[in-house]
Coordinates of C-alpha atoms in Angstrom, one line a residue:
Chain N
X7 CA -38.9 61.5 -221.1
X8 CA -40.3 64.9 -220.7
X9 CA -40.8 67.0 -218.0
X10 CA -43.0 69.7 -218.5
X11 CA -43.9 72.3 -215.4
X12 CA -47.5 72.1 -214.1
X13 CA -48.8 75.9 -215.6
X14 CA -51.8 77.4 -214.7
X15 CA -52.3 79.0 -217.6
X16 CA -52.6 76.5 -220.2
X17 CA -54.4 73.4 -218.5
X18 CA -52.4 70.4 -219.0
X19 CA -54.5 67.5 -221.4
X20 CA -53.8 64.2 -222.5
X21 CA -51.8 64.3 -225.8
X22 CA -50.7 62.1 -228.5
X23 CA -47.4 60.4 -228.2
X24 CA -45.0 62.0 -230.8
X25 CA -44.4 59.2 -233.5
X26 CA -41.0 57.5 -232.5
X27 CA -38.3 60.3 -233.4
X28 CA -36.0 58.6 -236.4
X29 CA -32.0 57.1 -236.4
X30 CA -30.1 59.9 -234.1
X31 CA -32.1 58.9 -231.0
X32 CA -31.6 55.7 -229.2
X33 CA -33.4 52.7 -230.2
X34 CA -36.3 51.3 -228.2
X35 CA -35.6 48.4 -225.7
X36 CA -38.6 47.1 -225.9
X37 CA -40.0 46.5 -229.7
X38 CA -43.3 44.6 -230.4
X39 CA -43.9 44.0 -234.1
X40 CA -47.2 43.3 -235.3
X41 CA -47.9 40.7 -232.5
X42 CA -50.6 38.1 -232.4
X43 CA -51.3 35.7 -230.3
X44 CA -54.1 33.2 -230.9
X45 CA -55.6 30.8 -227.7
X46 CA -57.1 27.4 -228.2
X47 CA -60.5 27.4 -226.9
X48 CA -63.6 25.1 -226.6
X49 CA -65.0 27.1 -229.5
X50 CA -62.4 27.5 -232.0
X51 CA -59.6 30.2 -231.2
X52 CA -59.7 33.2 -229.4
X53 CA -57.5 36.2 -230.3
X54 CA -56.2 37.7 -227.3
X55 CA -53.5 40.1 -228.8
X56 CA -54.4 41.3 -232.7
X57 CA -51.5 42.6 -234.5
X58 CA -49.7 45.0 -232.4
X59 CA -47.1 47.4 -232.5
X60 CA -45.5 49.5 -230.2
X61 CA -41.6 50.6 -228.9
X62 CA -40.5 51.1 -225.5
X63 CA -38.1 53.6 -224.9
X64 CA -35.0 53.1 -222.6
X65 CA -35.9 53.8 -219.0
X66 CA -39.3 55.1 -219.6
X67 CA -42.3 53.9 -217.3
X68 CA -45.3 52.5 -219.8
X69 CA -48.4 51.5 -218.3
X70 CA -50.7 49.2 -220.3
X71 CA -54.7 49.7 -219.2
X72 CA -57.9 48.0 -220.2
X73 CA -60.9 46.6 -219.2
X74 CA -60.4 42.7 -217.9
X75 CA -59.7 40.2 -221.0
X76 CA -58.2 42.8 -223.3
X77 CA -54.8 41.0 -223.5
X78 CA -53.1 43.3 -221.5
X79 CA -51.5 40.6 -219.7
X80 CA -51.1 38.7 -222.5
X81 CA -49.0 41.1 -224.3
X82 CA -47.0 41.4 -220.9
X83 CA -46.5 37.8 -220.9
X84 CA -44.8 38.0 -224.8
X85 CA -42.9 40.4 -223.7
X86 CA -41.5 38.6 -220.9
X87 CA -41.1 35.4 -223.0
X88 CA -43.8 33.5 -221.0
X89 CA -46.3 33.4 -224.3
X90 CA -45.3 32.9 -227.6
X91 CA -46.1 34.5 -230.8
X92 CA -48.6 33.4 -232.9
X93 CA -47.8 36.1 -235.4
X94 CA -44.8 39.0 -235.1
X95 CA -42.0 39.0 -232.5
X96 CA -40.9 40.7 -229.6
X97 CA -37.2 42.0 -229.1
X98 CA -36.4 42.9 -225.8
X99 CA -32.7 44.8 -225.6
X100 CA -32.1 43.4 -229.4
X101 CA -33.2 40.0 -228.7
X102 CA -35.1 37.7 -228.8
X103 CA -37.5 37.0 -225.5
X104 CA -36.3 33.1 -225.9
X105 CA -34.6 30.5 -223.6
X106 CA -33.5 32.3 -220.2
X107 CA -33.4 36.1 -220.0
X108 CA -32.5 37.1 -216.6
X109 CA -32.5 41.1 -217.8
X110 CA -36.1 41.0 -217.8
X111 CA -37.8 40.9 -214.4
X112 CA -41.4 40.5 -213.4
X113 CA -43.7 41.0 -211.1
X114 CA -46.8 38.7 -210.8
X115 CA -50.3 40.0 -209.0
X116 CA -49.3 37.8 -206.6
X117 CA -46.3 37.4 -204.6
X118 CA -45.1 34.0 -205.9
X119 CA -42.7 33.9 -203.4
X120 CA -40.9 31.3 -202.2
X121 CA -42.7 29.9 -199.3
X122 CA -39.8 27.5 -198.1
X123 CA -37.4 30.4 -198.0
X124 CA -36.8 33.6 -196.0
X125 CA -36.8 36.9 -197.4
X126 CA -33.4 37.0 -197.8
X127 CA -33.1 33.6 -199.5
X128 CA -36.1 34.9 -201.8
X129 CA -34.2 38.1 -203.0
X130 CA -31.0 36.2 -203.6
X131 CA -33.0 33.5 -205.7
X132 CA -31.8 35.3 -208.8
X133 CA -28.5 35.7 -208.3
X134 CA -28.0 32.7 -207.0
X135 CA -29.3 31.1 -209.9
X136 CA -27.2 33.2 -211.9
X137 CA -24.4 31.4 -210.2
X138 CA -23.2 34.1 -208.4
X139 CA -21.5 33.1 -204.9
X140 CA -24.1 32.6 -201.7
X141 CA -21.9 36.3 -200.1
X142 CA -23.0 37.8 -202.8
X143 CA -26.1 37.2 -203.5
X144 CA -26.6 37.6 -200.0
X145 CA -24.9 40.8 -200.2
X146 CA -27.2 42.1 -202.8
X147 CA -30.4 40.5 -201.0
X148 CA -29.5 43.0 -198.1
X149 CA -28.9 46.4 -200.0
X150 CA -32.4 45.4 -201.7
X151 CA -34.2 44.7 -198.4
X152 CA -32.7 47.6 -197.0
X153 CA -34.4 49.4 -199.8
X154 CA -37.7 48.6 -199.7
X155 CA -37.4 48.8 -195.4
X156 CA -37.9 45.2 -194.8
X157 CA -34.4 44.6 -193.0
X158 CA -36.3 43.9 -189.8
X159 CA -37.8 40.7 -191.6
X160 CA -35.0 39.7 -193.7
X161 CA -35.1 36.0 -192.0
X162 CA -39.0 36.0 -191.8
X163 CA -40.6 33.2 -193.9
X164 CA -43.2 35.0 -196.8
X165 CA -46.2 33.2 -195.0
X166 CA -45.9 35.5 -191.9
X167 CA -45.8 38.3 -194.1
X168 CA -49.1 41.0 -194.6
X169 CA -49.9 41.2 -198.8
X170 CA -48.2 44.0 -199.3
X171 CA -44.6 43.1 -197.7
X172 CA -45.0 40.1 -199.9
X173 CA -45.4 42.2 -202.9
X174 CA -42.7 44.0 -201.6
X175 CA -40.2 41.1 -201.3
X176 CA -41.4 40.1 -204.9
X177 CA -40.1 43.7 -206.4
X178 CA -37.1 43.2 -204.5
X179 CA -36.4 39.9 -205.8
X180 CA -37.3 40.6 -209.1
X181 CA -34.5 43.4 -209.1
X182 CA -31.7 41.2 -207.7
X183 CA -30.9 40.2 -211.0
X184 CA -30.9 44.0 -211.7
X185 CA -33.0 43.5 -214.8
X186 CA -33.0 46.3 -217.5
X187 CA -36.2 45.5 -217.7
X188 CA -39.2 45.3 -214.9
X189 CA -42.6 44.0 -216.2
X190 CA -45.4 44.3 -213.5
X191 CA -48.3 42.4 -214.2
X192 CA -51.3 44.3 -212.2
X193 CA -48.8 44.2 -208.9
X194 CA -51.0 46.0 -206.7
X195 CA -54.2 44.8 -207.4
X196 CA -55.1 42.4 -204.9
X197 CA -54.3 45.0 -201.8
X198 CA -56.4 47.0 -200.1
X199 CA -57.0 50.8 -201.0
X200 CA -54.6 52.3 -198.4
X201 CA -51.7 49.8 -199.0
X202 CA -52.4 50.5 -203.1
X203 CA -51.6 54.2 -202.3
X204 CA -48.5 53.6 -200.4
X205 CA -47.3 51.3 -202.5
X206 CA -47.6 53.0 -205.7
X207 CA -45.5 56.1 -203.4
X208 CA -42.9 53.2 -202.7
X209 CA -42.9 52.2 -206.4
X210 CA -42.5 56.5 -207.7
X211 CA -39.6 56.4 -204.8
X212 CA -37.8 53.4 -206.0
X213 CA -37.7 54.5 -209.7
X214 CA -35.7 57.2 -209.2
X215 CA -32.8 54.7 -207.7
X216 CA -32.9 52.1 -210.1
X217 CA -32.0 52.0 -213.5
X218 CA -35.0 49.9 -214.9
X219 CA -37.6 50.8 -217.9
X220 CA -40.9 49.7 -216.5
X221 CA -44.1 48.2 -218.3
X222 CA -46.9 48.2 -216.0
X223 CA -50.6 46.3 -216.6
X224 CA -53.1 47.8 -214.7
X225 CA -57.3 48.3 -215.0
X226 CA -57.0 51.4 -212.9
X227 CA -56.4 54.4 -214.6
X228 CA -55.6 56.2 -211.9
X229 CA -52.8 54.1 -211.0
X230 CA -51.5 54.4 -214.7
X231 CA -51.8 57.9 -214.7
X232 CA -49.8 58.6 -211.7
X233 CA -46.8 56.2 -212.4
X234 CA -46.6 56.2 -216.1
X235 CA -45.0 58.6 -218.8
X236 CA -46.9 57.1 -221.6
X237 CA -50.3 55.4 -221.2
X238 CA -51.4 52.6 -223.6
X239 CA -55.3 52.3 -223.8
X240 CA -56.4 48.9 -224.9
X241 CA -59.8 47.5 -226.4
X242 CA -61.2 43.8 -225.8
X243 CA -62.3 41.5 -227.9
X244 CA -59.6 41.7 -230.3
X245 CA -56.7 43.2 -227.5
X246 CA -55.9 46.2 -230.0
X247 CA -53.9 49.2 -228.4
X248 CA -56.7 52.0 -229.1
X249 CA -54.5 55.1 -228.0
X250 CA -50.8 55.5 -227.4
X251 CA -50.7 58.9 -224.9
X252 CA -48.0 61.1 -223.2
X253 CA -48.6 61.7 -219.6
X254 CA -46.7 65.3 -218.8
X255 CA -47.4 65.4 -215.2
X256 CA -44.6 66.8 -213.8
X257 CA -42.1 64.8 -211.5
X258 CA -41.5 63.9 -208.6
X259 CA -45.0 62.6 -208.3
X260 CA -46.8 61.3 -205.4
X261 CA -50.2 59.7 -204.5
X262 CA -51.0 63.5 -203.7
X263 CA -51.6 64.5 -206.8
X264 CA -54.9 62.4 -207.1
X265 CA -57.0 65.4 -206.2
X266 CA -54.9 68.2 -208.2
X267 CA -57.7 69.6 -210.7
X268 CA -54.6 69.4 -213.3
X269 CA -54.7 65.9 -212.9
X270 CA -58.8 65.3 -212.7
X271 CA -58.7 66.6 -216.1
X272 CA -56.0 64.3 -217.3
X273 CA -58.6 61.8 -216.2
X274 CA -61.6 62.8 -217.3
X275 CA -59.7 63.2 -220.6
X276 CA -58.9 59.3 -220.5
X277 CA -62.6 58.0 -219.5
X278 CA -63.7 60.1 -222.6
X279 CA -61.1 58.7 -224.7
X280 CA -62.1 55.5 -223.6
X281 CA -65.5 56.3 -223.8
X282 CA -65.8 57.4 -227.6
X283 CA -63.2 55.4 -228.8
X284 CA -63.3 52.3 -226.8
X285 CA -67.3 51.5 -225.8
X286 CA -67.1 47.9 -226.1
X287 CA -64.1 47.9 -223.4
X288 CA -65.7 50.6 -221.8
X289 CA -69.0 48.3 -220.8
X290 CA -67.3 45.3 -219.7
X291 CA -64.7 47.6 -217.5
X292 CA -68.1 49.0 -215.7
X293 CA -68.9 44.9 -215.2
X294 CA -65.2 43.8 -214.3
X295 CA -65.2 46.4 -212.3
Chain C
X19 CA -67.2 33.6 -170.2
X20 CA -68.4 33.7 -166.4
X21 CA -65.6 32.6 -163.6
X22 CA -67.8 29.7 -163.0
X23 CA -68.5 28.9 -166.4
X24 CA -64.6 28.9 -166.7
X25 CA -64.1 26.1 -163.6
X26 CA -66.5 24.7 -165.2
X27 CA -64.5 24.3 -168.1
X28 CA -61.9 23.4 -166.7
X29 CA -63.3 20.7 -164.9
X30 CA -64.8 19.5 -167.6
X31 CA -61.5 19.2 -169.8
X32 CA -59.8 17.4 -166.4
X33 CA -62.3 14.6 -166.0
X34 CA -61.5 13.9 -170.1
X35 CA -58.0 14.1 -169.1
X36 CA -58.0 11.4 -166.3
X37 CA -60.6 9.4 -168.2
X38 CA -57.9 9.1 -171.7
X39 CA -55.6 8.4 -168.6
X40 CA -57.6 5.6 -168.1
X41 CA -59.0 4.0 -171.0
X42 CA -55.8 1.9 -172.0
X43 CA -55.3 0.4 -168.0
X44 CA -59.6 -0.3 -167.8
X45 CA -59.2 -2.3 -170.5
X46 CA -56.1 -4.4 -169.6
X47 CA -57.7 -5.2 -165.9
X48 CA -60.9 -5.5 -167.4
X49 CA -59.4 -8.1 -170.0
X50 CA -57.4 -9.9 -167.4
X51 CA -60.6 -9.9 -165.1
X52 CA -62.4 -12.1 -168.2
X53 CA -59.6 -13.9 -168.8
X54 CA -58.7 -15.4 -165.5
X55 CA -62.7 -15.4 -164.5
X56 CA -62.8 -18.8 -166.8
X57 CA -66.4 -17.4 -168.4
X58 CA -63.7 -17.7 -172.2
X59 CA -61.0 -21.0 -172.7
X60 CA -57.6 -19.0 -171.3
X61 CA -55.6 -21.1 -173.8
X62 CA -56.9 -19.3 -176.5
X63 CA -57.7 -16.0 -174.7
X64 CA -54.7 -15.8 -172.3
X65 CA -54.7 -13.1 -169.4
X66 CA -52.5 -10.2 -170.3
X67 CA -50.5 -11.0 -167.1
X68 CA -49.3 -14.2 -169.5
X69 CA -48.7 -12.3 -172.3
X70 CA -46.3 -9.8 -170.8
X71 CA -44.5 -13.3 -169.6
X72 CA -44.0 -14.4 -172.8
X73 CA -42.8 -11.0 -174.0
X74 CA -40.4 -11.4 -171.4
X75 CA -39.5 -14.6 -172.3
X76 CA -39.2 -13.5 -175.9
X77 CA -36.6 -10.7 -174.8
X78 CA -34.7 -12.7 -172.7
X79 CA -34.2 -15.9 -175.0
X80 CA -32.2 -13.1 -177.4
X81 CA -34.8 -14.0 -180.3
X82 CA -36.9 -10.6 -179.8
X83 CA -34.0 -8.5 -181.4
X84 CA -33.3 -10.7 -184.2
X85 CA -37.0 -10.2 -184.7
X86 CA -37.0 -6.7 -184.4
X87 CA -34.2 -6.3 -186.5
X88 CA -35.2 -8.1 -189.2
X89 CA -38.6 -6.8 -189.5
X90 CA -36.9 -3.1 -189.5
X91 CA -35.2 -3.6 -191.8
X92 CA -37.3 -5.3 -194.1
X93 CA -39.8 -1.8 -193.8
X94 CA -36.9 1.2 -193.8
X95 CA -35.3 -0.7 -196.6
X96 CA -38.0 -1.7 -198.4
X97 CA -39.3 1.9 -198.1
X98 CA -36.6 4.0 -198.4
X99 CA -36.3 2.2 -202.0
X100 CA -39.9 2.3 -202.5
X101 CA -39.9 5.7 -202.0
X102 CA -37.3 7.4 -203.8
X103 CA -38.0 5.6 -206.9
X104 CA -41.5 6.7 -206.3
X105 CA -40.5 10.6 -205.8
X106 CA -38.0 10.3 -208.2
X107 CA -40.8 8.4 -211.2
X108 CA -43.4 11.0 -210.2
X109 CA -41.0 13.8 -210.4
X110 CA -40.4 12.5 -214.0
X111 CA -44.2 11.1 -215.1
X112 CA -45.4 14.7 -213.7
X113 CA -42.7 17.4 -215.3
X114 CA -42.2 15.4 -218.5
X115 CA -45.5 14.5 -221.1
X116 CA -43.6 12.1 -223.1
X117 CA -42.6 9.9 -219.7
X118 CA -46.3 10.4 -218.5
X119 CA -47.2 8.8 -221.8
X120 CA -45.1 5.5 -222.1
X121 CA -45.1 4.4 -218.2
X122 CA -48.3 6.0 -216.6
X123 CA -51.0 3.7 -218.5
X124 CA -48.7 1.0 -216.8
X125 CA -48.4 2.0 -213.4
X126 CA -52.1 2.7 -213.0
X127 CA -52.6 -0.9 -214.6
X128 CA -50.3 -2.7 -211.9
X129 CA -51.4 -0.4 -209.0
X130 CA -54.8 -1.1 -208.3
X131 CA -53.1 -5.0 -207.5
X132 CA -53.4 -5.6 -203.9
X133 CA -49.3 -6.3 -203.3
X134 CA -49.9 -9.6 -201.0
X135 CA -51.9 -10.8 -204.4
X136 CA -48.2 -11.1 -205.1
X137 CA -47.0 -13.1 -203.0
X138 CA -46.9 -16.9 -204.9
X139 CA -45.1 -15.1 -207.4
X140 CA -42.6 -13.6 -205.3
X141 CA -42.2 -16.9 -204.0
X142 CA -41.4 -18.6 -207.6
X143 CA -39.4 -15.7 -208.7
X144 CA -37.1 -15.2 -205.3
X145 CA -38.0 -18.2 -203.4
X146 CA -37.8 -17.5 -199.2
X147 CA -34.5 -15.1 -199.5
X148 CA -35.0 -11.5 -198.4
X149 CA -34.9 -10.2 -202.0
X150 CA -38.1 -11.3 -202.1
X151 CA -39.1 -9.9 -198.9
X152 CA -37.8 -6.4 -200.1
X153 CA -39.5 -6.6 -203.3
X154 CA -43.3 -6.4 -201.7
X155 CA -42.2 -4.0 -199.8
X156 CA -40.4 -1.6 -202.4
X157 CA -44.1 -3.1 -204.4
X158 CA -46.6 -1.7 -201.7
X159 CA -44.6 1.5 -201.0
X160 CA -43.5 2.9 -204.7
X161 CA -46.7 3.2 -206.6
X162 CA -48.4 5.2 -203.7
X163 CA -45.9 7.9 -203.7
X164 CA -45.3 8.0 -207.1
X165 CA -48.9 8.7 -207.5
X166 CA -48.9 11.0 -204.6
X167 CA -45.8 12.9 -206.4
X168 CA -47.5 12.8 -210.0
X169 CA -50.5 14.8 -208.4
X170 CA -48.0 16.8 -206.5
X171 CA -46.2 18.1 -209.3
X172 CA -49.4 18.8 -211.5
X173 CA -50.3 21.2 -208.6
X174 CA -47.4 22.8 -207.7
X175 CA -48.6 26.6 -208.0
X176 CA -47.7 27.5 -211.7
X177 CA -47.0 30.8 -210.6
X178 CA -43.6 30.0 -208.5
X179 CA -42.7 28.0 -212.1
X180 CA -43.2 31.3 -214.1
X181 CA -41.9 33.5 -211.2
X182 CA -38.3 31.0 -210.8
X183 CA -38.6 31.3 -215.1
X184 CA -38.5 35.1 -214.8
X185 CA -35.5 34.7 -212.3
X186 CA -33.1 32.5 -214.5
X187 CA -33.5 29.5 -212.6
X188 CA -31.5 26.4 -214.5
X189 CA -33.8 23.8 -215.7
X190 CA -31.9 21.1 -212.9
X191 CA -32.5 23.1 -210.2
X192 CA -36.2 24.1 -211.4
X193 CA -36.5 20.0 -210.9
X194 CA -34.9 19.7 -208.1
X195 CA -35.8 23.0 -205.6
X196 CA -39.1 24.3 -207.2
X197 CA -41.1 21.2 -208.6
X198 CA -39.8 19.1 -205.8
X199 CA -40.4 21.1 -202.8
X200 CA -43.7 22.7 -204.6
X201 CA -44.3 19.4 -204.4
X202 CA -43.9 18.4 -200.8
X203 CA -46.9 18.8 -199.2
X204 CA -48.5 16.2 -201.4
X205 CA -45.3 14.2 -201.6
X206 CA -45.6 13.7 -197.8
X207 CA -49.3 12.6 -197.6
X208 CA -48.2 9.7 -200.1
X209 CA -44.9 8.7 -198.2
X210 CA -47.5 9.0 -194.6
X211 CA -49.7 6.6 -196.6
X212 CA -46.9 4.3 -197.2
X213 CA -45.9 4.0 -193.8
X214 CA -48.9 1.9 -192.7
X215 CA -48.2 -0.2 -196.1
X216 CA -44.8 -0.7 -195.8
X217 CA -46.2 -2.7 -192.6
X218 CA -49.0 -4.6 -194.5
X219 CA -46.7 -5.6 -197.0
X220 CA -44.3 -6.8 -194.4
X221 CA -46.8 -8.9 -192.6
X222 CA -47.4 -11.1 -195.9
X223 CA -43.9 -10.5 -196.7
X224 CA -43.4 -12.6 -193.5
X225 CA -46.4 -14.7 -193.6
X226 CA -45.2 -16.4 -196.7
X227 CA -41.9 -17.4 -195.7
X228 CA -39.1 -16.1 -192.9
X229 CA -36.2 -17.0 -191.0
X230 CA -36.9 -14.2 -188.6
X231 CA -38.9 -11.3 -187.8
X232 CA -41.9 -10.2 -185.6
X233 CA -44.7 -11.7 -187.7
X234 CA -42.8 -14.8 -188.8
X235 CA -42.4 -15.4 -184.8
X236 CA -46.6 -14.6 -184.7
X237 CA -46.6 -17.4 -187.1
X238 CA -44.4 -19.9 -185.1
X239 CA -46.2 -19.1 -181.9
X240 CA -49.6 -20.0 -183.6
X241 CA -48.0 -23.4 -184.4
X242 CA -47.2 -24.1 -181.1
X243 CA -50.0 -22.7 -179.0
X244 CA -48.5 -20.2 -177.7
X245 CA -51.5 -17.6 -177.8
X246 CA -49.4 -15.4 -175.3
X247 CA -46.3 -15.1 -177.6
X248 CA -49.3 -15.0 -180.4
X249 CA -50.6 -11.8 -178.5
X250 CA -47.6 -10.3 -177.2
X251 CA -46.6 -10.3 -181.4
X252 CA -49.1 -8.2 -182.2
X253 CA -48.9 -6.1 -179.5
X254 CA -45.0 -5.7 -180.6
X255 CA -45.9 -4.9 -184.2
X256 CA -48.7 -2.1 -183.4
X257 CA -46.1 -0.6 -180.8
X258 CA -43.7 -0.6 -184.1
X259 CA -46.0 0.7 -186.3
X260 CA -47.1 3.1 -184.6
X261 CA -44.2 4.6 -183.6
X262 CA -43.1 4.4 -187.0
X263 CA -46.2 6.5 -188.2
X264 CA -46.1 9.1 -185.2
X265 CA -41.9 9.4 -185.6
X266 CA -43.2 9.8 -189.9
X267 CA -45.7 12.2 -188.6
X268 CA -43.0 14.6 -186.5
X269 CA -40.6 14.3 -189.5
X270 CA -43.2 15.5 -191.9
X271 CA -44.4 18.8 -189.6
X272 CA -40.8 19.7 -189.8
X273 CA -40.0 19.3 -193.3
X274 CA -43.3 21.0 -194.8
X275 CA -42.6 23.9 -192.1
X276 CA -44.1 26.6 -193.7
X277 CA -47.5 24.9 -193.7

């Protein structure tokens, strides 16, 4: 991960990713090999995700963006073992994403929660399952809830919940099983502006405590920006990954830095990118959108 | 709202009050009234001053619990067998392809069949014993919930599948906690349903053959006369069953509480 300082002097830009550094560095934890994955349709078969590569590094934050239909989510759902290959493989922390793999997490657009269960019961789900005792799972439920300030509805049931607590539960739960690995399938995307913003504060905040590498869908490049060290732009129609790009923004970020020139021009350097490089995604982003 | 359009309101709901008050007495006089004014033959259509006699006489000669009992019995058995092979087959038909494949074509043959279109069957098969009796009911009652399961477990949101996938969840309990109670709302429509034909079942159940019970003593009465005893039958039996559906009805609020 780097962390360069913000300098006035030499504006930062958008910059390549540095090809993956060779055998003394740690190896990725996340490795997609020439993935494809083909959909039956009406009208013959659809390729959603068309031969693609890429390696997540240990405890980095990736963020995958593209217009709607790109296959963002479908290559977040290989990697969490919910889609399978048509071509290629994924290995997730050396193996393969088959059968049960309770080290990766994930985090839906929506809540999923358990509507027959409290809060607490939801965020001990996982443990539970993992046949850990009901203390303890109880026990881990409550450090968790403390965490993301819920502790005052730790016996609510998720209906009486607003959105965004929901969403909150859902992180909460999906780190229970303290996953090396958090996949977050467009998680904010269905609040409001306002609770967008502090969420995506919460989500900076709670980084920094747990030890998780994150891969993060999203349409709004804002949001990738912010959160991400590396931002993966993706084309529709085959889902190709068009650009592979370092964000060195320095840390600790917050929602502030939205209107730091700095970061405008980070921007305005990714809507070109996608602009030149990506104009078919481009035009059904602006209708998506 | 104005203060008087609020009394008037008010008012308004008070008089419906008093009248739903009313409705059930009015009719009683007002069918007693016709009854005992001889304009309709008071053998046939007996007061219901002569009804609540015979339902008297009914409880006092010791044969109104037998009655009772038996017919219970005959429904919570017959539906509490009914029913959990029901959730149990639709559970199994609706998670698993391959089950869906060899017995749904055949459960949506047989369950069109009306069950009392059963009934000389039943008779050859178990003659008058209670076996019989049970096996309409169990009949009536299992292909409505297992249809009302099947449905329920094809709609359970897939997202709380994928989201108890993601957290490790065993493939048992996936069946048992997050198909099954995914499942619920649907699950208790079909076992509401199954109330009322638990109790349709049990009236041909009885009708063909009984020893005992509320509608085999409807049947007796009709022998004999006795249009009061006829009456005060049916009058036990709608009591029954709709206590049965309004107790179902409670049960089902509280076990699909986070409607």
């Amino acid at each position: 991960m780097m962390h360069n300082p913000l300098r006035p002097t030499s504006p930062l830009r958008l910059v390549d990713a540095p090809p993956a550094p060779s055998s003394a560095t740690p190896q990725p934890i996340i490795r997609v090999e020439d993935l494809s994955i083909v959909f039956d349709a009406q009208r013959g078969q659809i390729i959603a995700v068309d031969r693609v590569s890429l390696d997540v590094m240990s405890g980095e934050f990736v963020s995958l963006v593209g217009p709607s239909g790109c296959g963002k989510s479908t290559l977040l759902n290989a990697m969490a073992g919910l889609e399978r290959p048509f071509e290629g493989q994924v290995m997730v922390a050396g193996g393969p994403m088959l059968g049960r793999r309770p080290d990766v997490g994930m985090v839906f657009q929506q809540p999923h929660l358990f509507p027959w269960k409290s809060v607490r019961r939801n965020v001990a789900h996982g443990p539970r399952a993992l046949g850990k005792s009901k203390t303890e799972a109880l026990r881990i439920a409550d450090d968790l809830i403390e965490m993301i300030g819920l502790t005052r509805f730790a016996s609510a049931y998720p209906h009486t919940l607003s959105g965004g607590m929901q969403q909150r539960v859902a992180i909460a739960r999906a780190l229970a099983n303290q996953p090396r690995v958090l996949l977050m399938d467009e998680p904010f995307g269905a609040l409001d502006a306002q609770t967008r913003a502090v969420m995506q504060d919460n989500l900076l905040e709670l980084r920094d405590r747990i030890n998780a590498t994150i891969v993060f869908v999203t349409h709004d490049i804002d949001e990738a920006i912010l959160l991400s060290d590396r931002v993966l732009i993706m084309s529709a129609g085959p889902g190709r990954i068009l650009r592979d790009l370092c964000v060195n923004l320095p840390r600790p970020r917050s929602s502030a830095i939205l209107t730091d020139p700095a970061y405008l021009a980070l921007k305005r350097d990714c809507l070109d990118l996608i602009r030149t490089e990506g104009r078919k995604a481009f035009e059904q982003m602006e209708t998506a959108t | 709202m104005s203060a008087g359009g609020r009394a008037r309101a008010n008012a308004a709901r008070r008089l419906s009050v008093l009248v739903g008050a009313l409705s059930v007495p009015a009719f009683v006089g007002l069918w007693e009234l016709v009854a005992r004014s001889r304009i309709v033959n008071a053998v046939l259509f007996p007061p219901p001053s002569t009804v609540a006699v015979a339902v008297l006489d009914w409880i006092h000669s010791g044969q109104f619990f037998g009655d009772l009992s038996a017919s219970l019995f005959r429904v919570t058995a017959g539906f509490a067998i009914g029913a959990t092979a029901g959730i149990v087959l639709g559970v199994l038909t609706g998670e698993f392809r391959l089950v869906s494949s060899l017995l749904s074509p055949l459960f949506h043959i047989l369950r069109p069949i009306p069950p009392i279109a059963f009934v000389p069957i039943v008779i050859l098969w178990f003659g008058l014993s209670e076996t019989g009796k049970l096996f309409l009911v169990v009949w009536g009652v299992f292909f409505t919930v297992w249809l009302a399961t099947h449905i329920g477990v094809h709609k359970v949101d897939r997202g709380l599948i994928r989201a108890a996938l993601m957290l490790g969840t065993p493939r048992r309990q996936m069946l048992s906690e997050i198909v099954l109670l995914g499942a619920l709302p649907y699950i208790v429509v079909g076992l509401r349903t199954a109330v009322s034909i638990s109790f349709y079942t049990l009236v041909a159940a009885e009708l063909a053959g009984a020893f005992a019970g509320i509608v085999y003593r409807i049947e007796i009465a009709q022998q004999n006369m006795q249009t009061g005893q006829v009456m005060g039958g049916l009058a036990a039996l709608g009591l029954l069953s709709f206590v049965a559906d309004r107790s179902f009805a409670a049960i089902a609020e509280r076990a699909v509480w986070w409607r």
